[in-house]
Short mmCIF file of C-alpha atoms and ligand atoms in Angstrom, two decimals:
data_model
loop_
_atom_site.label_atom_id
_atom_site.label_comp_id
_atom_site.label_asym_id
_atom_site.label_seq_id
_atom_site.Cartn_x
_atom_site.Cartn_y
_atom_site.Cartn_z
CA MET A 1 -29.55 23.40 -6.35
CA GLU A 2 -26.90 20.68 -6.40
CA ALA A 3 -25.44 21.98 -9.64
CA ASP A 4 -23.59 24.75 -7.81
CA LEU A 5 -21.29 22.42 -5.84
CA GLU A 6 -17.60 23.28 -5.90
CA ILE A 7 -15.50 20.15 -5.58
CA TRP A 8 -11.73 20.09 -5.16
CA MET A 9 -9.95 16.85 -5.88
CA VAL A 10 -6.54 15.86 -4.54
CA SER A 11 -4.74 13.13 -6.43
CA ARG A 12 -1.21 11.93 -7.11
CA GLU A 13 -2.16 11.04 -10.71
CA MET A 14 -4.10 12.39 -13.66
CA GLU A 15 -4.26 10.83 -17.12
CA GLU A 16 -2.36 12.81 -19.77
CA ILE A 17 -0.39 14.75 -17.15
CA ALA A 18 1.26 12.04 -15.08
CA GLY A 19 0.09 8.70 -13.82
CA VAL A 20 0.61 4.97 -13.76
CA GLY A 21 -2.47 3.19 -12.45
CA GLY A 22 -6.25 3.23 -12.61
CA VAL A 23 -6.30 6.28 -10.33
CA LYS A 24 -5.20 8.48 -13.24
CA ASP A 25 -8.21 7.38 -15.29
CA VAL A 26 -10.66 7.83 -12.44
CA THR A 27 -9.31 11.28 -11.58
CA ARG A 28 -9.65 12.50 -15.13
CA GLN A 29 -12.96 10.93 -16.01
CA LEU A 30 -14.68 11.77 -12.73
CA LEU A 31 -13.51 15.40 -13.01
CA ALA A 32 -14.80 15.51 -16.58
CA ALA A 33 -18.19 14.14 -15.47
CA ILE A 34 -18.41 16.70 -12.64
CA ALA A 35 -17.68 19.50 -15.11
CA ARG A 36 -20.19 18.12 -17.63
CA ARG A 37 -22.82 18.24 -14.91
CA GLY A 38 -22.24 21.95 -14.59
CA MET A 39 -20.48 21.82 -11.23
CA ARG A 40 -17.17 23.46 -10.47
CA ALA A 41 -14.25 21.05 -10.21
CA ARG A 42 -10.59 21.72 -9.41
CA LEU A 43 -7.65 19.34 -9.17
CA VAL A 44 -4.47 19.65 -7.12
CA MET A 45 -1.60 17.28 -7.97
CA PRO A 46 2.21 17.30 -7.84
CA ARG A 47 4.32 18.67 -10.61
CA TYR A 48 6.73 15.74 -11.03
CA GLY A 49 10.00 16.14 -12.91
CA ILE A 50 8.50 14.26 -15.85
CA VAL A 51 5.55 16.61 -16.32
CA ASP A 52 5.74 18.38 -19.65
CA ASP A 53 6.37 22.05 -18.91
CA SER A 54 5.17 23.50 -22.19
CA THR A 55 1.50 23.48 -21.24
CA LEU A 56 1.95 24.92 -17.75
CA SER A 57 1.69 28.52 -16.68
CA ASP A 58 2.82 30.06 -13.39
CA THR A 59 0.04 31.33 -11.12
CA GLY A 60 2.54 33.51 -9.30
CA ILE A 61 1.34 31.96 -6.05
CA ALA A 62 4.13 30.89 -3.71
CA LEU A 63 3.30 28.67 -0.75
CA THR A 64 5.46 28.30 2.33
CA PHE A 65 4.62 25.81 5.06
CA PRO A 66 6.38 23.63 7.62
CA THR A 67 7.19 20.00 6.84
CA ASP A 68 9.41 19.30 9.82
CA TYR A 69 11.26 16.09 10.52
CA PRO A 70 11.54 14.90 14.13
CA ASP A 71 15.21 15.89 14.29
CA ARG A 72 15.14 19.07 12.24
CA GLN A 73 12.98 21.92 11.11
CA HIS A 74 12.14 21.87 7.44
CA THR A 75 10.16 24.38 5.42
CA THR A 76 8.62 23.64 2.04
CA HIS A 77 8.59 26.45 -0.51
CA ALA A 78 6.32 25.58 -3.42
CA ARG A 79 5.28 27.34 -6.59
CA VAL A 80 1.84 26.71 -8.00
CA LEU A 81 1.63 26.01 -11.71
CA TYR A 82 -1.55 25.87 -13.72
CA THR A 83 -3.08 24.09 -16.64
CA GLU A 84 -6.50 22.91 -17.74
CA ALA A 85 -7.79 19.55 -18.90
CA VAL A 86 -11.29 18.22 -19.53
CA GLY A 87 -12.55 21.72 -18.82
CA VAL A 88 -11.16 21.66 -15.29
CA PRO A 89 -8.55 23.97 -13.72
CA ILE A 90 -5.54 21.99 -12.52
CA TYR A 91 -3.04 23.26 -9.97
CA LEU A 92 0.33 21.56 -9.98
CA ILE A 93 2.46 21.86 -6.87
CA ASP A 94 6.06 22.51 -7.80
CA ALA A 95 8.04 21.60 -4.68
CA PRO A 96 11.59 20.29 -4.21
CA CYS A 97 10.43 16.76 -3.29
CA TYR A 98 8.81 16.33 -6.73
CA ALA A 99 11.24 18.24 -8.90
CA GLU A 100 13.56 15.39 -9.81
CA LYS A 101 11.10 12.53 -9.70
CA GLU A 102 10.77 10.66 -12.98
CA GLY A 103 8.38 8.06 -11.63
CA ILE A 104 5.19 8.72 -9.72
CA TYR A 105 5.58 6.39 -6.76
CA THR A 106 8.72 4.35 -7.43
CA TYR A 107 12.28 4.73 -8.66
CA THR A 108 12.69 4.34 -12.40
CA ALA A 109 15.68 2.35 -13.67
CA ARG A 110 17.35 5.63 -14.73
CA GLU A 111 16.91 7.25 -11.34
CA ALA A 112 18.22 4.16 -9.58
CA GLN A 113 21.27 4.11 -11.91
CA ARG A 114 21.91 7.79 -11.30
CA ILE A 115 22.15 7.36 -7.57
CA GLY A 116 24.25 4.23 -8.04
CA ARG A 117 21.71 1.78 -6.64
CA PRO A 118 20.18 -0.15 -9.56
CA GLU A 119 18.63 -2.63 -7.13
CA ILE A 120 16.07 -0.07 -5.94
CA THR A 121 14.38 0.18 -9.35
CA GLY A 122 10.66 -0.21 -8.72
CA CYS A 123 10.95 0.48 -4.98
CA GLY A 124 8.93 3.27 -3.37
CA TYR A 125 10.59 6.68 -3.00
CA TYR A 126 12.44 7.12 0.28
CA ASP A 127 10.64 10.43 0.88
CA PHE A 128 7.16 9.15 -0.02
CA PHE A 129 5.75 10.50 3.21
CA GLU A 130 7.01 14.02 2.56
CA MET A 131 5.68 13.80 -1.02
CA ASN A 132 2.24 12.96 0.36
CA VAL A 133 2.21 15.55 3.13
CA VAL A 134 3.42 18.33 0.83
CA LEU A 135 0.57 17.67 -1.61
CA GLN A 136 -2.01 17.65 1.18
CA LYS A 137 -0.79 20.76 2.98
CA ALA A 138 -0.27 22.59 -0.29
CA THR A 139 -3.90 21.89 -1.20
CA LEU A 140 -5.16 23.44 2.01
CA GLU A 141 -2.71 26.35 1.74
CA LEU A 142 -3.66 27.00 -1.87
CA ILE A 143 -7.40 27.02 -1.20
CA GLN A 144 -6.79 29.63 1.50
CA ALA A 145 -4.44 31.65 -0.68
CA LEU A 146 -7.05 31.79 -3.43
CA GLY A 147 -9.80 32.56 -0.95
CA ALA A 148 -11.72 29.64 -2.45
CA HIS A 149 -14.56 28.08 -0.59
CA PRO A 150 -15.24 24.55 -1.79
CA ASP A 151 -18.22 22.51 -0.70
CA LEU A 152 -15.98 19.53 -0.35
CA ILE A 153 -12.56 18.07 -0.97
CA HIS A 154 -12.44 14.61 -2.55
CA CYS A 155 -9.21 12.81 -1.67
CA GLN A 156 -7.94 10.02 -3.91
CA ASP A 157 -6.24 7.11 -2.18
CA ALA A 158 -4.00 6.89 0.89
CA HIS A 159 -1.67 9.56 -0.55
CA ALA A 160 -4.33 12.19 0.14
CA ALA A 161 -6.18 10.61 3.04
CA PHE A 162 -4.81 12.80 5.85
CA VAL A 163 -6.61 15.83 4.43
CA PRO A 164 -9.93 15.37 6.31
CA ALA A 165 -8.03 15.12 9.61
CA MET A 166 -5.73 18.06 8.79
CA MET A 167 -8.72 20.23 7.89
CA ARG A 168 -10.28 19.62 11.27
CA ARG A 169 -7.36 19.18 13.64
CA VAL A 170 -4.41 21.29 12.44
CA PRO A 171 -5.01 24.65 14.11
CA ARG A 172 -3.83 26.60 11.06
CA TYR A 173 -6.61 25.07 8.94
CA ALA A 174 -9.45 24.24 11.33
CA LYS A 175 -11.24 27.56 11.22
CA TYR A 176 -11.09 28.12 7.48
CA PHE A 177 -12.25 24.60 6.64
CA ALA A 178 -14.87 24.19 9.36
CA ASP A 179 -17.74 24.12 6.88
CA VAL A 180 -15.93 22.30 4.07
CA GLY A 181 -16.79 18.63 3.60
CA ALA A 182 -14.26 15.89 2.88
CA GLY A 183 -14.35 12.40 1.45
CA ILE A 184 -11.80 9.68 0.77
CA THR A 185 -11.83 7.12 -2.04
CA ILE A 186 -9.78 3.98 -1.50
CA HIS A 187 -8.53 2.60 -4.80
CA ASN A 188 -6.63 -0.27 -3.29
CA ALA A 189 -6.41 -1.63 0.25
CA GLY A 190 -3.79 -4.24 -0.64
CA PRO A 191 -0.36 -4.44 0.95
CA GLY A 192 1.91 -1.70 -0.40
CA TYR A 193 -0.92 0.76 -1.01
CA HIS A 194 -1.47 2.15 2.47
CA GLN A 195 1.33 4.74 2.64
CA GLU A 196 1.70 4.00 6.33
CA VAL A 197 4.71 5.13 8.35
CA TYR A 198 6.21 3.38 11.31
CA ASP A 199 7.84 6.48 12.73
CA LEU A 200 5.07 7.99 14.86
CA ALA A 201 7.10 11.08 15.64
CA LEU A 202 7.57 11.75 11.92
CA ALA A 203 3.85 11.34 11.27
CA GLN A 204 2.98 13.73 14.05
CA VAL A 205 5.61 16.38 13.44
CA MET A 206 5.26 16.57 9.67
CA THR A 207 1.45 16.50 9.54
CA GLU A 208 1.14 18.76 12.64
CA LEU A 209 -1.75 16.55 13.78
CA PRO A 210 -2.18 16.16 17.55
CA GLU A 211 -0.62 13.05 19.07
CA GLU A 212 -3.98 11.57 20.01
CA VAL A 213 -5.17 11.79 16.37
CA ILE A 214 -2.05 10.01 15.15
CA ARG A 215 -2.41 7.34 17.87
CA HIS A 216 -5.93 6.65 16.75
CA GLY A 217 -4.62 5.83 13.30
CA VAL A 218 -2.12 3.25 14.53
CA HIS A 219 -2.65 -0.24 13.18
CA ARG A 220 -0.08 -3.06 13.30
CA GLU A 221 2.41 -0.49 14.65
CA GLY A 222 2.12 1.85 11.67
CA VAL A 223 0.23 5.10 11.19
CA TYR A 224 -2.41 4.44 8.50
CA PRO A 225 -3.70 7.51 6.60
CA PHE A 226 -7.05 5.80 5.85
CA LEU A 227 -7.63 5.42 9.60
CA VAL A 228 -6.45 8.90 10.56
CA GLY A 229 -8.47 10.59 7.79
CA GLY A 230 -11.37 8.17 7.97
CA MET A 231 -12.15 9.39 11.50
CA TYR A 232 -12.85 12.90 10.15
CA ALA A 233 -14.14 12.21 6.63
CA ASP A 234 -17.79 12.71 5.67
CA PHE A 235 -17.52 9.59 3.57
CA VAL A 236 -15.04 6.85 2.85
CA ASN A 237 -15.69 4.69 -0.15
CA THR A 238 -13.90 2.16 -2.26
CA VAL A 239 -14.26 1.55 -5.95
CA SER A 240 -16.89 -1.23 -5.93
CA GLU A 241 -19.63 -2.41 -3.64
CA ASN A 242 -18.24 -5.94 -3.61
CA TYR A 243 -14.70 -4.84 -2.68
CA ALA A 244 -16.15 -2.72 0.14
CA ARG A 245 -17.84 -5.84 1.47
CA GLU A 246 -14.69 -7.96 1.06
CA VAL A 247 -12.59 -5.37 2.91
CA MET A 248 -15.05 -4.98 5.77
CA GLU A 249 -15.69 -8.70 6.19
CA ALA A 250 -12.03 -9.77 6.09
CA PRO A 251 -10.64 -11.07 9.39
CA PRO A 252 -8.13 -8.90 11.28
CA ASP A 253 -5.21 -11.10 10.17
CA ASP A 254 -6.16 -10.96 6.47
CA GLU A 255 -3.10 -10.15 4.36
CA GLN A 256 -4.79 -9.02 1.13
CA THR A 257 -6.38 -6.08 2.95
CA VAL A 258 -3.85 -5.80 5.77
CA GLY A 259 -6.82 -6.23 8.12
CA ILE A 260 -7.86 -2.62 7.50
CA GLY A 261 -11.58 -3.53 7.53
CA ALA A 262 -11.39 -4.76 11.12
CA ALA A 263 -9.56 -1.54 12.02
CA PHE A 264 -12.35 0.48 10.35
CA ARG A 265 -14.97 -1.50 12.25
CA ALA A 266 -13.20 -0.96 15.55
CA ARG A 267 -13.28 2.80 14.92
CA GLY A 268 -16.87 2.90 13.65
CA ILE A 269 -15.78 3.94 10.15
CA GLN A 270 -18.24 2.90 7.46
CA LEU A 271 -17.03 1.95 3.99
CA PHE A 272 -19.25 2.68 1.00
CA GLY A 273 -18.80 1.12 -2.43
CA VAL A 274 -19.14 2.97 -5.73
CA THR A 275 -18.16 0.99 -8.81
CA ASN A 276 -16.01 3.13 -11.09
CA GLY A 277 -17.35 4.17 -14.44
CA ILE A 278 -15.78 4.46 -17.86
CA ASP A 279 -16.08 7.05 -20.58
CA PRO A 280 -17.13 5.06 -23.68
CA SER A 281 -15.92 7.78 -26.03
CA GLU A 282 -12.33 6.92 -25.03
CA TYR A 283 -12.73 3.33 -26.29
CA ASP A 284 -14.87 3.76 -29.36
CA PRO A 285 -13.88 1.44 -32.24
CA THR A 286 -16.10 3.33 -34.68
CA ARG A 287 -13.48 6.12 -34.55
CA PRO A 288 -10.32 4.29 -35.62
CA GLN A 289 -8.17 7.36 -36.17
CA GLU A 290 -8.69 8.76 -32.70
CA MET A 291 -8.22 5.30 -31.20
CA GLY A 292 -5.02 4.73 -33.17
CA ILE A 293 -6.24 1.38 -34.53
CA ALA A 294 -5.90 0.01 -38.06
CA ALA A 295 -9.60 -0.01 -38.97
CA GLY A 296 -13.00 0.90 -37.57
CA TYR A 297 -15.76 -1.52 -36.62
CA ASN A 298 -19.02 -1.46 -34.74
CA PRO A 299 -19.85 -4.34 -32.39
CA LEU A 300 -23.38 -3.03 -31.77
CA THR A 301 -24.34 -3.43 -35.43
CA GLY A 302 -22.39 -6.66 -35.74
CA ASP A 303 -19.96 -5.06 -38.19
CA MET A 304 -16.74 -6.70 -37.05
CA ALA A 305 -14.75 -6.79 -40.29
CA GLY A 306 -12.50 -3.97 -39.07
CA LYS A 307 -11.62 -5.91 -35.94
CA ALA A 308 -10.07 -8.63 -38.10
CA ILE A 309 -7.98 -5.96 -39.82
CA CYS A 310 -6.84 -4.62 -36.43
CA ARG A 311 -5.81 -8.11 -35.45
CA ARG A 312 -3.83 -8.71 -38.63
CA ALA A 313 -2.11 -5.33 -38.27
CA LEU A 314 -1.10 -5.92 -34.65
CA ILE A 315 0.14 -9.44 -35.32
CA ALA A 316 2.19 -8.14 -38.26
CA GLU A 317 3.61 -5.46 -35.98
CA ILE A 318 4.50 -8.05 -33.32
CA ASN A 319 6.03 -10.43 -35.83
CA SER A 320 8.19 -7.62 -37.21
CA GLY A 321 9.65 -7.41 -33.70
CA ARG A 322 9.18 -3.65 -33.38
CA SER A 323 6.42 -1.65 -31.69
CA ASP A 324 6.92 1.95 -30.53
CA SER A 325 9.67 1.78 -27.97
CA LEU A 326 8.28 -1.45 -26.54
CA GLN A 327 10.13 -4.68 -26.15
CA ILE A 328 8.50 -7.57 -28.04
CA ASN A 329 9.14 -11.21 -27.22
CA GLY A 330 7.91 -14.16 -29.25
CA TYR A 331 5.66 -14.13 -32.29
CA LEU A 332 2.18 -15.34 -33.25
CA GLU A 333 1.42 -17.89 -35.97
CA ASP A 334 -1.98 -16.73 -37.02
CA ALA A 335 -4.48 -18.81 -38.94
CA PRO A 336 -8.22 -18.46 -39.56
CA GLY A 337 -10.34 -19.32 -36.54
CA ARG A 338 -7.56 -19.19 -33.97
CA PRO A 339 -8.80 -17.56 -30.76
CA LEU A 340 -6.62 -14.72 -29.52
CA VAL A 341 -6.54 -14.43 -25.72
CA THR A 342 -5.09 -11.17 -24.43
CA MET A 343 -3.97 -9.79 -21.10
CA VAL A 344 -3.10 -6.15 -20.35
CA SER A 345 -1.86 -5.69 -16.83
CA ARG A 346 0.79 -4.63 -14.42
CA LEU A 347 2.80 -7.83 -13.96
CA THR A 348 2.58 -8.15 -10.19
CA ALA A 349 1.49 -10.79 -7.69
CA GLN A 350 -1.91 -9.08 -7.25
CA LYS A 351 -2.68 -9.56 -10.92
CA GLY A 352 -2.47 -13.36 -10.92
CA VAL A 353 0.30 -13.67 -13.52
CA ASP A 354 1.31 -17.03 -12.02
CA ARG A 355 -2.23 -18.41 -12.55
CA PHE A 356 -2.20 -17.10 -16.10
CA ILE A 357 1.12 -18.79 -16.95
CA GLU A 358 -0.13 -22.07 -15.51
CA ALA A 359 -3.39 -21.80 -17.48
CA VAL A 360 -1.42 -21.23 -20.71
CA ARG A 361 0.44 -24.47 -19.96
CA LEU A 362 -2.77 -26.36 -19.24
CA LEU A 363 -4.30 -25.22 -22.52
CA LEU A 364 -1.32 -25.66 -24.84
CA GLU A 365 0.19 -28.77 -23.22
CA GLY A 366 -3.06 -30.34 -22.10
CA ALA A 367 -3.70 -32.24 -18.89
CA PRO A 368 -5.05 -35.69 -18.06
CA GLY A 369 -8.45 -35.93 -19.75
CA GLN A 370 -7.94 -32.48 -21.32
CA PRO A 371 -6.36 -32.60 -24.78
CA PRO A 372 -4.17 -29.64 -25.68
CA ASP A 373 -5.71 -26.95 -27.88
CA PRO A 374 -2.78 -25.90 -30.09
CA ASP A 375 -4.90 -23.30 -31.89
CA ILE A 376 -5.08 -20.81 -29.01
CA LEU A 377 -2.91 -17.70 -29.29
CA PHE A 378 -1.93 -15.57 -26.29
CA LEU A 379 -0.77 -11.98 -26.18
CA VAL A 380 0.40 -10.22 -23.01
CA LEU A 381 1.08 -6.49 -22.63
CA GLY A 382 2.50 -5.25 -19.36
CA ALA A 383 5.47 -4.56 -17.16
CA GLY A 384 6.27 -5.01 -13.54
CA ASP A 385 7.94 -7.61 -11.39
CA PRO A 386 11.10 -8.80 -13.24
CA THR A 387 10.45 -12.41 -12.14
CA TYR A 388 7.07 -12.49 -13.89
CA GLN A 389 8.42 -10.68 -16.94
CA GLU A 390 11.17 -13.30 -17.25
CA ALA A 391 8.79 -16.24 -16.71
CA LEU A 392 6.53 -14.96 -19.50
CA ILE A 393 9.44 -14.31 -21.84
CA GLN A 394 10.81 -17.83 -21.22
CA LEU A 395 7.43 -19.22 -22.20
CA THR A 396 7.61 -17.62 -25.66
CA ARG A 397 10.83 -19.51 -26.47
CA ALA A 398 9.97 -23.19 -26.01
CA ASP A 399 7.61 -25.58 -27.79
CA PRO A 400 4.65 -25.99 -27.66
CA PHE A 401 4.42 -22.29 -26.75
CA ARG A 402 6.62 -20.89 -29.50
CA GLY A 403 4.45 -19.11 -32.08
CA ARG A 404 1.52 -19.27 -29.67
CA ILE A 405 2.39 -16.57 -27.17
CA ALA A 406 3.87 -13.10 -27.56
CA VAL A 407 4.80 -10.83 -24.68
CA ILE A 408 5.16 -7.08 -25.02
CA ILE A 409 6.98 -5.55 -22.08
CA GLY A 410 5.76 -2.01 -21.56
CA HIS A 411 2.56 -0.11 -21.18
CA GLY A 412 0.67 2.85 -22.55
CA PRO A 413 -2.84 3.61 -23.73
CA ALA A 414 -1.97 3.57 -27.44
CA VAL A 415 -0.60 0.04 -27.60
CA ALA A 416 -3.23 -1.12 -25.08
CA ARG A 417 -5.99 0.01 -27.45
CA ARG A 418 -4.38 -1.92 -30.30
CA VAL A 419 -4.37 -5.04 -28.11
CA TYR A 420 -8.01 -4.63 -27.02
CA ALA A 421 -8.97 -4.09 -30.65
CA ALA A 422 -7.14 -7.22 -31.81
CA GLY A 423 -8.24 -9.73 -29.19
CA ASP A 424 -11.14 -12.16 -28.99
CA PHE A 425 -10.82 -12.58 -25.22
CA PHE A 426 -9.31 -10.55 -22.41
CA VAL A 427 -8.32 -12.17 -19.11
CA ASN A 428 -8.05 -10.66 -15.66
CA PRO A 429 -7.04 -13.41 -13.23
CA ALA A 430 -6.29 -11.00 -10.35
CA ALA A 431 -6.11 -12.38 -6.82
CA PHE A 432 -7.98 -9.26 -5.71
CA GLU A 433 -9.24 -6.31 -7.71
CA PRO A 434 -10.92 -3.30 -6.09
CA CYS A 435 -12.68 -2.34 -9.33
CA GLY A 436 -10.87 -3.18 -12.53
CA LEU A 437 -11.16 -0.84 -15.52
CA THR A 438 -9.53 -2.97 -18.20
CA ASP A 439 -12.55 -5.29 -18.45
CA TYR A 440 -14.62 -2.24 -19.48
CA MET A 441 -11.99 -1.15 -22.00
CA ALA A 442 -11.89 -4.62 -23.55
CA GLN A 443 -15.71 -4.83 -23.65
CA LEU A 444 -16.03 -1.47 -25.38
CA MET A 445 -13.55 -2.64 -28.01
CA GLY A 446 -15.61 -5.79 -28.62
CA THR A 447 -13.40 -8.20 -26.68
CA VAL A 448 -14.94 -10.67 -24.24
CA PRO A 449 -13.55 -10.57 -20.68
CA VAL A 450 -12.79 -13.74 -18.72
CA VAL A 451 -12.26 -12.76 -15.09
CA HIS A 452 -11.74 -14.11 -11.61
CA LEU A 453 -15.00 -13.16 -9.87
CA VAL A 454 -13.52 -11.10 -7.06
CA GLY A 455 -13.83 -7.46 -5.97
CA GLY A 456 -15.16 -5.20 -8.70
CA LEU A 457 -14.75 -7.90 -11.33
CA VAL A 458 -18.16 -9.32 -10.34
CA LYS A 459 -19.59 -6.64 -12.65
CA VAL A 460 -18.81 -9.12 -15.45
CA GLN A 461 -21.86 -11.40 -15.64
CA ASP A 462 -21.00 -14.95 -16.61
CA GLY A 463 -22.44 -15.91 -19.97
CA VAL A 464 -24.09 -12.49 -20.34
CA THR A 465 -21.39 -9.79 -20.60
CA GLY A 466 -18.33 -12.05 -20.43
CA TYR A 467 -17.22 -15.04 -18.38
CA GLY A 468 -16.32 -15.36 -14.73
CA TYR A 469 -14.87 -18.09 -12.58
CA TYR A 470 -14.10 -19.03 -9.06
CA PRO A 471 -11.89 -20.12 -7.25
CA HIS A 472 -8.59 -18.37 -7.99
CA THR A 473 -6.88 -21.32 -9.72
CA ALA A 474 -5.22 -21.91 -13.08
CA GLU A 475 -7.58 -24.89 -13.58
CA ALA A 476 -10.69 -22.70 -13.21
CA LEU A 477 -9.23 -20.08 -15.57
CA ALA A 478 -8.28 -22.72 -18.18
CA ALA A 479 -11.68 -24.43 -17.95
CA THR A 480 -13.48 -21.10 -18.36
CA LEU A 481 -11.35 -20.16 -21.35
CA ARG A 482 -12.19 -23.55 -22.94
CA ARG A 483 -15.87 -22.87 -22.30
CA ALA A 484 -15.68 -19.36 -23.79
CA ILE A 485 -13.69 -20.54 -26.81
CA THR A 486 -16.20 -23.34 -27.48
CA VAL A 487 -19.01 -20.78 -27.59
CA MET A 488 -17.03 -18.62 -30.02
CA ARG A 489 -16.39 -21.61 -32.31
CA GLU A 490 -19.75 -23.32 -32.13
CA GLN A 491 -22.21 -20.49 -31.44
CA PRO A 492 -20.73 -17.37 -33.01
CA GLU A 493 -24.09 -15.56 -32.75
CA GLN A 494 -24.04 -16.11 -28.95
CA HIS A 495 -20.45 -14.83 -28.82
CA LEU A 496 -21.57 -11.65 -30.59
CA ARG A 497 -24.58 -11.30 -28.26
CA ILE A 498 -22.22 -11.29 -25.27
CA ILE A 499 -20.07 -8.60 -26.89
CA GLN A 500 -23.14 -6.46 -27.56
CA GLN A 501 -24.76 -6.99 -24.16
CA ALA A 502 -21.51 -5.94 -22.48
CA ILE A 503 -21.49 -2.63 -24.33
CA ARG A 504 -25.18 -2.01 -23.65
CA THR A 505 -24.65 -2.68 -19.94
CA ILE A 506 -21.87 -0.10 -19.82
CA TYR A 507 -24.15 2.51 -21.40
CA GLU A 508 -26.97 1.64 -19.01
CA ARG A 509 -25.03 1.50 -15.76
CA TYR A 510 -21.36 2.32 -15.97
CA THR A 511 -20.78 5.54 -17.86
CA TRP A 512 -19.16 8.11 -15.55
CA ASP A 513 -22.25 10.30 -15.90
CA LYS A 514 -24.41 7.51 -14.45
CA VAL A 515 -21.88 6.62 -11.76
CA LEU A 516 -21.61 10.26 -10.70
CA GLU A 517 -25.37 10.62 -10.62
CA ARG A 518 -26.14 7.41 -8.73
CA GLY A 519 -22.97 6.76 -6.77
CA TYR A 520 -21.04 9.94 -5.99
CA MET A 521 -23.74 12.62 -5.91
CA PRO A 522 -25.37 11.23 -2.75
CA LEU A 523 -21.96 11.13 -1.05
CA TYR A 524 -21.07 14.62 -2.29
CA MET A 525 -24.40 16.05 -1.13
CA HIS A 526 -23.86 14.52 2.28
CA ALA A 527 -20.36 16.00 2.52
CA ALA A 528 -21.53 19.38 1.24
CA ARG A 529 -24.22 19.67 3.94
CA ARG A 530 -21.82 21.48 6.26
CA LYS A 531 -21.69 24.56 4.08
CA ARG A 532 -25.35 24.31 3.07
CA ALA A 533 -26.50 24.08 6.68
CA ASP A 534 -24.53 27.26 7.41
CA ARG A 535 -26.14 29.08 4.54
CA GLY A 536 -29.52 27.71 5.53
CA SER A 537 -29.93 26.35 2.00
C1 GLC B 1 -6.56 0.62 -8.41
C2 GLC B 1 -7.24 -0.75 -8.27
C3 GLC B 1 -8.15 -1.06 -9.46
C4 GLC B 1 -9.08 0.11 -9.73
C5 GLC B 1 -8.27 1.39 -9.89
C6 GLC B 1 -9.14 2.61 -10.10
O1 GLC B 1 -5.60 0.56 -9.42
O2 GLC B 1 -6.27 -1.77 -8.13
O3 GLC B 1 -8.92 -2.23 -9.21
O4 GLC B 1 -9.81 -0.13 -10.91
O5 GLC B 1 -7.51 1.62 -8.73
O6 GLC B 1 -10.02 2.81 -9.03
#
C-alpha cells in the first residue's frame, strides 16, 4: 500500500546538478532510495546560471506568479526545464533571479568582481529571499499546472520551509493542496542558515501569507521560515536524533541554534531526528576506476595494499604542487609508518578549524609532559573563511610543520575521495554538526574518524567504529589522536577491526534504504494520511 506514495521534494541543491553542502548529497541519495523503493519521487530546484544546459530539455510550461516587493509590484515569469537523475524526474525553475547566479547561496569571487565589489565574495545574495520564494511558489504552481497530486511535499532546509504554510494559507493554493501533506527537514539550525528576513512587510507581501501567520513566525525580530512553516507542517525533523535533542534543549539565548528550539517549544512544534544515511556504492574502494583512486582495496577482507598505493599517489601529486585546478600548499615527507591525519571540510568557524590548528601545534611541537610526535603527517582539503585558509597555509611554511602538513584549498568529490583513500585518520572537530556525512565517507574508504562527540557525530562509537572526544578543545582532540595513533602502531589488528566494524555498522544501520525504511517512512506515512483519509484507504 505504501509503495504508491508520490513524494515531491523541494531543494536548493542536488549533487551532480548544482550544490555546495551536505544537502546536495541528501537530496540525491534520498530521492534515489525513494525511487528504489518503487515510489514516485520528483524534485523541484532552481536552474542557476552555472547549471549545465546540455542535459536539460524545455517542458514548454511557463509559470507566472506575483513576487511583489512592499514598494512595487513584481511578477515572476519562469520557464520549467527538465532532466532526470537517479531515476527521478527533476524540474528546474528558470527564473530571472537565478539566471546569472554562479554560486548557490553566496557571491563567487568572479561575480563580486563583476559588480565591482570584491569584498562581498562569500556573502549571501542580496535577493536571497526572492530566490527562496520563487522556488517555493514555482513548486506549487508547477504541481497545479501539471495536475499532479502528490501525497506529500518534502521541503529541504529553511530555503523551502514556507511551503507548508503557503499550501494552507495562501488562498490561491489552499484548495488544491488541502489533502497534500508537507514536511520540513532542517539540515542546520546554526546562525546564517535560517534565511530569516527582518522586513516583515517584505515577508508578507512576497509570500502572500496573512499577517497573522507571518507574525507567528517572528523570533528575535526576524521572520523565521522554520517557525512559519513548522506551524503547518505534518512533520519537522533534523538530520540526527542527537541534534534534535540539542536544538530543543538549548536555552532561548543559545547562539549556536539561535534559540530556535525554545521558539519551537513555545509554539508546540515538535522536532524529530532522523540520522542521514549514505549510499555505500558511492564510496566503494573495491571499484578504483569509478572512485578515481590509484588502486583498489577491500577493508572488509583486510586487503589494504591498494590503500598504500593511493596514499603514495596522492602524496606524489601533492609534492608535485599540482592537482586539478586546486591550490596546493606545503608538502609531505612520507616515510614508512607515519600516520596520515586528514581533514575534509568547509573552513568555517562551525567546523572547528581553530581547534584543529591548535591540535596540530600540540602534536608537532609538544606540550609540557607531552613530547612532540614528529612522525605525524596532516593533510587538509577545504575552502572557506579566508582567515582560516591563511592560518593553515602559514602553518605549512614554518618548522616544525614544514613537510608535515599540506593544505589543498578547494573542494570537490573527486579530490575528496583521493584524500579519504589516502588517509589513516579523518578528523571532524566541529563545534556543532547536525549530522555529518564525511565521517561515513571516510569510514567506507577505510579511514578511521576522530570526531568531537556532538550532534550527529555521536554515531561514531569510541573505540568501536572510530574515536570520539569531549569537550570541544584542542587538548581533547590532540589526546584522542595520540590514543588512536598508539593503537594503529601497537595493535594494528585492533586498528583494522575498527575500520571493519565501521563499515559493517553502515551496512546495518545507515544505508539510505535503511534510513528511509526506519526513519522517513513513518514520517511520510503520517504526512500522507490526509490524502489517504480522503480516499478512505
Ligand atoms: C548540513 C549540516 C551537516 C549535515 C548536512 C546534510 O550541511 O551542517 O551536519 O550532514 O547538512 O544533512
